[in-house]
PDB file of N, CA and C in Angstrom:
ATOM      1  N   UNK A   1       0.864  -1.174   0.000  1.00 71.00           N
ATOM      2  CA  UNK A   1      -0.007   0.006   0.021  1.00 71.00           C
ATOM      3  C   UNK A   1       0.909   1.244  -0.003  1.00 71.00           C
ATOM      4  N   UNK A   2       0.595   2.194  -0.890  1.00 77.00           N
ATOM      5  CA  UNK A   2       1.355   3.423  -0.962  1.00 77.00           C
ATOM      6  C   UNK A   2       0.820   4.441   0.025  1.00 77.00           C
ATOM      7  N   UNK A   3       1.714   5.138   0.637  1.00 80.00           N
ATOM      8  CA  UNK A   3       1.341   6.206   1.617  1.00 80.00           C
ATOM      9  C   UNK A   3       1.426   7.541   0.973  1.00 80.00           C
ATOM     10  N   UNK A   4       0.473   8.405   1.262  1.00 82.00           N
ATOM     11  CA  UNK A   4       0.525   9.788   0.771  1.00 82.00           C
ATOM     12  C   UNK A   4       1.456  10.594   1.645  1.00 82.00           C
ATOM     13  N   UNK A   5       2.312  11.318   1.020  1.00 77.00           N
ATOM     14  CA  UNK A   5       3.286  12.128   1.735  1.00 77.00           C
ATOM     15  C   UNK A   5       3.149  13.600   1.338  1.00 77.00           C
ATOM     16  N   UNK A   6       3.076  14.489   2.317  1.00 80.00           N
ATOM     17  CA  UNK A   6       3.054  15.923   2.047  1.00 80.00           C
ATOM     18  C   UNK A   6       4.491  16.388   1.905  1.00 80.00           C
ATOM     19  N   UNK A   7       4.702  17.303   1.023  1.00 81.00           N
ATOM     20  CA  UNK A   7       6.014  17.891   0.818  1.00 81.00           C
ATOM     21  C   UNK A   7       5.875  19.396   0.667  1.00 81.00           C
ATOM     22  N   UNK A   8       6.999  20.064   0.884  1.00 82.00           N
ATOM     23  CA  UNK A   8       6.992  21.517   0.717  1.00 82.00           C
ATOM     24  C   UNK A   8       8.292  21.970   0.092  1.00 82.00           C
ATOM     25  N   UNK A   9       8.223  23.055  -0.600  1.00 85.00           N
ATOM     26  CA  UNK A   9       9.411  23.697  -1.169  1.00 85.00           C
ATOM     27  C   UNK A   9       9.647  24.982  -0.423  1.00 85.00           C
ATOM     28  N   UNK A  10      10.856  25.177  -0.012  1.00 83.00           N
ATOM     29  CA  UNK A  10      11.216  26.380   0.740  1.00 83.00           C
ATOM     30  C   UNK A  10      12.045  27.297  -0.163  1.00 83.00           C
ATOM     31  N   UNK A  11      11.644  28.559  -0.220  1.00 87.00           N
ATOM     32  CA  UNK A  11      12.368  29.519  -1.011  1.00 87.00           C
ATOM     33  C   UNK A  11      12.978  30.537  -0.051  1.00 87.00           C
ATOM     34  N   UNK A  12      14.267  30.773  -0.208  1.00 85.00           N
ATOM     35  CA  UNK A  12      14.912  31.768   0.626  1.00 85.00           C
ATOM     36  C   UNK A  12      15.197  33.013  -0.218  1.00 85.00           C
ATOM     37  N   UNK A  13      14.943  34.158   0.434  1.00 84.00           N
ATOM     38  CA  UNK A  13      15.237  35.463  -0.192  1.00 84.00           C
ATOM     39  C   UNK A  13      16.184  36.188   0.732  1.00 84.00           C
ATOM     40  N   UNK A  14      17.227  36.764   0.151  1.00 83.00           N
ATOM     41  CA  UNK A  14      18.213  37.526   0.949  1.00 83.00           C
ATOM     42  C   UNK A  14      17.558  38.837   1.389  1.00 83.00           C
ATOM     43  N   UNK A  15      17.820  39.172   2.607  1.00 81.00           N
ATOM     44  CA  UNK A  15      17.368  40.458   3.184  1.00 81.00           C
ATOM     45  C   UNK A  15      18.605  41.350   3.397  1.00 81.00           C
ATOM     46  N   UNK A  16      18.339  42.570   3.697  1.00 84.00           N
ATOM     47  CA  UNK A  16      19.437  43.489   4.053  1.00 84.00           C
ATOM     48  C   UNK A  16      20.010  43.039   5.411  1.00 84.00           C
ATOM     49  N   UNK A  17      21.284  43.224   5.586  1.00 80.00           N
ATOM     50  CA  UNK A  17      21.927  42.782   6.836  1.00 80.00           C
ATOM     51  C   UNK A  17      21.269  43.321   8.077  1.00 80.00           C
ATOM     52  N   UNK A  18      20.762  44.534   8.017  1.00 82.00           N
ATOM     53  CA  UNK A  18      20.148  45.139   9.228  1.00 82.00           C
ATOM     54  C   UNK A  18      18.766  44.542   9.518  1.00 82.00           C
ATOM     55  N   UNK A  19      18.209  43.809   8.567  1.00 79.00           N
ATOM     56  CA  UNK A  19      16.882  43.141   8.777  1.00 79.00           C
ATOM     57  C   UNK A  19      17.006  41.818   9.555  1.00 79.00           C
ATOM     58  N   UNK A  20      18.227  41.292   9.641  1.00 76.00           N
ATOM     59  CA  UNK A  20      18.391  40.060  10.355  1.00 76.00           C
ATOM     60  C   UNK A  20      18.576  40.313  11.895  1.00 76.00           C
ATOM     61  N   UNK A  21      18.067  39.393  12.694  1.00 74.00           N
ATOM     62  CA  UNK A  21      18.258  39.562  14.160  1.00 74.00           C
ATOM     63  C   UNK A  21      19.769  39.311  14.461  1.00 74.00           C
ATOM     64  N   UNK A  22      20.257  39.942  15.526  1.00 79.00           N
ATOM     65  CA  UNK A  22      21.625  39.716  15.907  1.00 79.00           C
ATOM     66  C   UNK A  22      21.700  38.326  16.568  1.00 79.00           C
ATOM     67  N   UNK A  23      22.854  37.701  16.446  1.00 82.00           N
ATOM     68  CA  UNK A  23      23.087  36.419  17.085  1.00 82.00           C
ATOM     69  C   UNK A  23      24.248  36.560  18.054  1.00 82.00           C
ATOM     70  N   UNK A  24      24.141  35.880  19.183  1.00 84.00           N
ATOM     71  CA  UNK A  24      25.217  36.014  20.186  1.00 84.00           C
ATOM     72  C   UNK A  24      26.450  35.217  19.838  1.00 84.00           C
ATOM     73  N   UNK A  25      26.269  34.171  19.002  1.00 87.00           N
ATOM     74  CA  UNK A  25      27.424  33.362  18.618  1.00 87.00           C
ATOM     75  C   UNK A  25      27.219  32.834  17.166  1.00 87.00           C
ATOM     76  N   UNK A  26      28.145  33.162  16.316  1.00 86.00           N
ATOM     77  CA  UNK A  26      28.089  32.652  14.954  1.00 86.00           C
ATOM     78  C   UNK A  26      28.169  31.146  14.931  1.00 86.00           C
ATOM     79  N   UNK A  27      29.020  30.562  15.824  1.00 88.00           N
ATOM     80  CA  UNK A  27      29.129  29.145  15.890  1.00 88.00           C
ATOM     81  C   UNK A  27      27.849  28.470  16.299  1.00 88.00           C
ATOM     82  N   UNK A  28      27.115  29.014  17.268  1.00 84.00           N
ATOM     83  CA  UNK A  28      25.837  28.427  17.700  1.00 84.00           C
ATOM     84  C   UNK A  28      24.817  28.597  16.565  1.00 84.00           C
ATOM     85  N   UNK A  29      24.797  29.748  15.861  1.00 84.00           N
ATOM     86  CA  UNK A  29      23.873  29.957  14.775  1.00 84.00           C
ATOM     87  C   UNK A  29      24.034  28.870  13.706  1.00 84.00           C
ATOM     88  N   UNK A  30      25.247  28.663  13.283  1.00 86.00           N
ATOM     89  CA  UNK A  30      25.486  27.694  12.224  1.00 86.00           C
ATOM     90  C   UNK A  30      25.250  26.239  12.690  1.00 86.00           C
ATOM     91  N   UNK A  31      25.470  25.997  13.957  1.00 83.00           N
ATOM     92  CA  UNK A  31      25.109  24.698  14.560  1.00 83.00           C
ATOM     93  C   UNK A  31      23.625  24.446  14.429  1.00 83.00           C
ATOM     94  N   UNK A  32      22.806  25.472  14.716  1.00 81.00           N
ATOM     95  CA  UNK A  32      21.370  25.349  14.615  1.00 81.00           C
ATOM     96  C   UNK A  32      20.977  25.127  13.130  1.00 81.00           C
ATOM     97  N   UNK A  33      21.545  25.857  12.215  1.00 83.00           N
ATOM     98  CA  UNK A  33      21.217  25.683  10.793  1.00 83.00           C
ATOM     99  C   UNK A  33      21.592  24.269  10.325  1.00 83.00           C
ATOM    100  N   UNK A  34      22.743  23.799  10.739  1.00 83.00           N
ATOM    101  CA  UNK A  34      23.148  22.455  10.351  1.00 83.00           C
ATOM    102  C   UNK A  34      22.180  21.427  10.958  1.00 83.00           C
ATOM    103  N   UNK A  35      21.759  21.568  12.150  1.00 79.00           N
ATOM    104  CA  UNK A  35      20.775  20.694  12.754  1.00 79.00           C
ATOM    105  C   UNK A  35      19.483  20.647  12.015  1.00 79.00           C
ATOM    106  N   UNK A  36      19.049  21.833  11.578  1.00 79.00           N
ATOM    107  CA  UNK A  36      17.752  21.956  10.889  1.00 79.00           C
ATOM    108  C   UNK A  36      17.753  21.280   9.561  1.00 79.00           C
ATOM    109  N   UNK A  37      18.888  21.222   8.834  1.00 79.00           N
ATOM    110  CA  UNK A  37      18.901  20.740   7.479  1.00 79.00           C
ATOM    111  C   UNK A  37      19.650  19.429   7.290  1.00 79.00           C
ATOM    112  N   UNK A  38      20.457  18.990   8.226  1.00 78.00           N
ATOM    113  CA  UNK A  38      21.237  17.772   8.034  1.00 78.00           C
ATOM    114  C   UNK A  38      20.569  16.510   8.601  1.00 78.00           C
ATOM    115  N   UNK A  39      19.602  16.647   9.425  1.00 68.00           N
ATOM    116  CA  UNK A  39      18.967  15.450  10.028  1.00 68.00           C
ATOM    117  C   UNK A  39      18.030  14.734   9.066  1.00 68.00           C
ATOM    118  N   UNK A  40      17.787  13.479   9.395  1.00 68.00           N
ATOM    119  CA  UNK A  40      16.889  12.702   8.569  1.00 68.00           C
ATOM    120  C   UNK A  40      15.426  13.010   8.920  1.00 68.00           C
ATOM    121  N   UNK A  41      15.203  13.613  10.032  1.00 61.00           N
ATOM    122  CA  UNK A  41      13.856  13.974  10.407  1.00 61.00           C
ATOM    123  C   UNK A  41      13.349  15.026   9.461  1.00 61.00           C
ATOM    124  N   UNK A  42      12.056  14.939   9.147  1.00 70.00           N
ATOM    125  CA  UNK A  42      11.522  15.863   8.172  1.00 70.00           C
ATOM    126  C   UNK A  42      10.789  17.055   8.770  1.00 70.00           C
ATOM    127  N   UNK A  43      10.530  16.992  10.064  1.00 79.00           N
ATOM    128  CA  UNK A  43       9.849  18.171  10.682  1.00 79.00           C
ATOM    129  C   UNK A  43      10.912  19.007  11.348  1.00 79.00           C
ATOM    130  N   UNK A  44      10.864  20.297  11.061  1.00 80.00           N
ATOM    131  CA  UNK A  44      11.875  21.223  11.618  1.00 80.00           C
ATOM    132  C   UNK A  44      11.901  21.197  13.131  1.00 80.00           C
ATOM    133  N   UNK A  45      10.699  21.092  13.754  1.00 82.00           N
ATOM    134  CA  UNK A  45      10.600  21.075  15.226  1.00 82.00           C
ATOM    135  C   UNK A  45      11.381  19.920  15.809  1.00 82.00           C
ATOM    136  N   UNK A  46      11.263  18.749  15.191  1.00 81.00           N
ATOM    137  CA  UNK A  46      11.988  17.561  15.668  1.00 81.00           C
ATOM    138  C   UNK A  46      13.484  17.665  15.483  1.00 81.00           C
ATOM    139  N   UNK A  47      13.876  18.311  14.367  1.00 81.00           N
ATOM    140  CA  UNK A  47      15.285  18.436  14.081  1.00 81.00           C
ATOM    141  C   UNK A  47      16.005  19.351  15.074  1.00 81.00           C
ATOM    142  N   UNK A  48      15.245  20.311  15.671  1.00 83.00           N
ATOM    143  CA  UNK A  48      15.828  21.238  16.585  1.00 83.00           C
ATOM    144  C   UNK A  48      15.626  20.976  18.036  1.00 83.00           C
ATOM    145  N   UNK A  49      14.967  19.858  18.373  1.00 82.00           N
ATOM    146  CA  UNK A  49      14.641  19.556  19.759  1.00 82.00           C
ATOM    147  C   UNK A  49      15.799  19.478  20.707  1.00 82.00           C
ATOM    148  N   UNK A  50      16.990  19.159  20.212  1.00 79.00           N
ATOM    149  CA  UNK A  50      18.144  19.059  21.086  1.00 79.00           C
ATOM    150  C   UNK A  50      18.717  20.459  21.469  1.00 79.00           C
ATOM    151  N   UNK A  51      18.229  21.498  20.772  1.00 81.00           N
ATOM    152  CA  UNK A  51      18.673  22.864  21.015  1.00 81.00           C
ATOM    153  C   UNK A  51      17.853  23.564  22.066  1.00 81.00           C
ATOM    154  N   UNK A  52      16.507  23.435  21.990  1.00 82.00           N
ATOM    155  CA  UNK A  52      15.631  24.004  22.975  1.00 82.00           C
ATOM    156  C   UNK A  52      14.313  23.185  22.985  1.00 82.00           C
ATOM    157  N   UNK A  53      13.425  23.581  23.832  1.00 87.00           N
ATOM    158  CA  UNK A  53      12.201  22.776  24.044  1.00 87.00           C
ATOM    159  C   UNK A  53      11.251  22.921  22.840  1.00 87.00           C
ATOM    160  N   UNK A  54      10.368  21.890  22.703  1.00 85.00           N
ATOM    161  CA  UNK A  54       9.399  21.885  21.616  1.00 85.00           C
ATOM    162  C   UNK A  54       8.514  23.140  21.645  1.00 85.00           C
ATOM    163  N   UNK A  55       8.100  23.539  22.852  1.00 88.00           N
ATOM    164  CA  UNK A  55       7.207  24.712  22.934  1.00 88.00           C
ATOM    165  C   UNK A  55       7.928  25.978  22.486  1.00 88.00           C
ATOM    166  N   UNK A  56       9.221  26.102  22.794  1.00 88.00           N
ATOM    167  CA  UNK A  56       9.986  27.270  22.370  1.00 88.00           C
ATOM    168  C   UNK A  56      10.115  27.271  20.829  1.00 88.00           C
ATOM    169  N   UNK A  57      10.353  26.119  20.274  1.00 85.00           N
ATOM    170  CA  UNK A  57      10.479  25.995  18.788  1.00 85.00           C
ATOM    171  C   UNK A  57       9.135  26.315  18.138  1.00 85.00           C
ATOM    172  N   UNK A  58       8.032  25.754  18.702  1.00 88.00           N
ATOM    173  CA  UNK A  58       6.695  26.033  18.152  1.00 88.00           C
ATOM    174  C   UNK A  58       6.375  27.519  18.171  1.00 88.00           C
ATOM    175  N   UNK A  59       6.685  28.143  19.295  1.00 88.00           N
ATOM    176  CA  UNK A  59       6.458  29.635  19.436  1.00 88.00           C
ATOM    177  C   UNK A  59       7.271  30.417  18.465  1.00 88.00           C
ATOM    178  N   UNK A  60       8.511  30.023  18.266  1.00 85.00           N
ATOM    179  CA  UNK A  60       9.397  30.745  17.320  1.00 85.00           C
ATOM    180  C   UNK A  60       8.867  30.577  15.881  1.00 85.00           C
ATOM    181  N   UNK A  61       8.413  29.365  15.558  1.00 85.00           N
ATOM    182  CA  UNK A  61       7.858  29.126  14.187  1.00 85.00           C
ATOM    183  C   UNK A  61       6.594  29.963  13.985  1.00 85.00           C
ATOM    184  N   UNK A  62       5.732  29.989  14.971  1.00 86.00           N
ATOM    185  CA  UNK A  62       4.488  30.806  14.848  1.00 86.00           C
ATOM    186  C   UNK A  62       4.854  32.288  14.699  1.00 86.00           C
ATOM    187  N   UNK A  63       5.822  32.747  15.462  1.00 86.00           N
ATOM    188  CA  UNK A  63       6.219  34.169  15.405  1.00 86.00           C
ATOM    189  C   UNK A  63       6.707  34.591  14.039  1.00 86.00           C
ATOM    190  N   UNK A  64       7.233  33.641  13.269  1.00 83.00           N
ATOM    191  CA  UNK A  64       7.653  34.009  11.901  1.00 83.00           C
ATOM    192  C   UNK A  64       6.678  33.574  10.815  1.00 83.00           C
ATOM    193  N   UNK A  65       5.508  33.151  11.293  1.00 84.00           N
ATOM    194  CA  UNK A  65       4.409  32.846  10.330  1.00 84.00           C
ATOM    195  C   UNK A  65       4.365  31.439   9.803  1.00 84.00           C
ATOM    196  N   UNK A  66       5.056  30.512  10.472  1.00 85.00           N
ATOM    197  CA  UNK A  66       5.054  29.125   9.983  1.00 85.00           C
ATOM    198  C   UNK A  66       4.257  28.208  10.967  1.00 85.00           C
ATOM    199  N   UNK A  67       3.673  27.206  10.375  1.00 85.00           N
ATOM    200  CA  UNK A  67       2.970  26.225  11.232  1.00 85.00           C
ATOM    201  C   UNK A  67       3.976  25.394  12.014  1.00 85.00           C
ATOM    202  N   UNK A  68       3.633  24.980  13.219  1.00 81.00           N
ATOM    203  CA  UNK A  68       4.541  24.170  14.003  1.00 81.00           C
ATOM    204  C   UNK A  68       4.854  22.802  13.365  1.00 81.00           C
ATOM    205  N   UNK A  69       4.077  22.410  12.379  1.00 81.00           N
ATOM    206  CA  UNK A  69       4.308  21.126  11.761  1.00 81.00           C
ATOM    207  C   UNK A  69       5.122  21.163  10.497  1.00 81.00           C
ATOM    208  N   UNK A  70       5.745  22.322  10.254  1.00 78.00           N
ATOM    209  CA  UNK A  70       6.546  22.441   9.028  1.00 78.00           C
ATOM    210  C   UNK A  70       7.830  21.611   9.134  1.00 78.00           C
TER     211      UNK A  70
END
């Protein structure tokens, strides 16, 4: 039996440098980015769970206009 799978395409647009939030540590920032995109897990929330709690991740996703299940 074939399973239906939802998929999404993400498009990134560059912003002006002053539009980005400041980060306290470049190393930590890139660690988070690597975690988000290198894992086999397909949900962003699950990929980032080792960095902070699920509720913090869900709130952050909502704050930028994304569903927590993305």
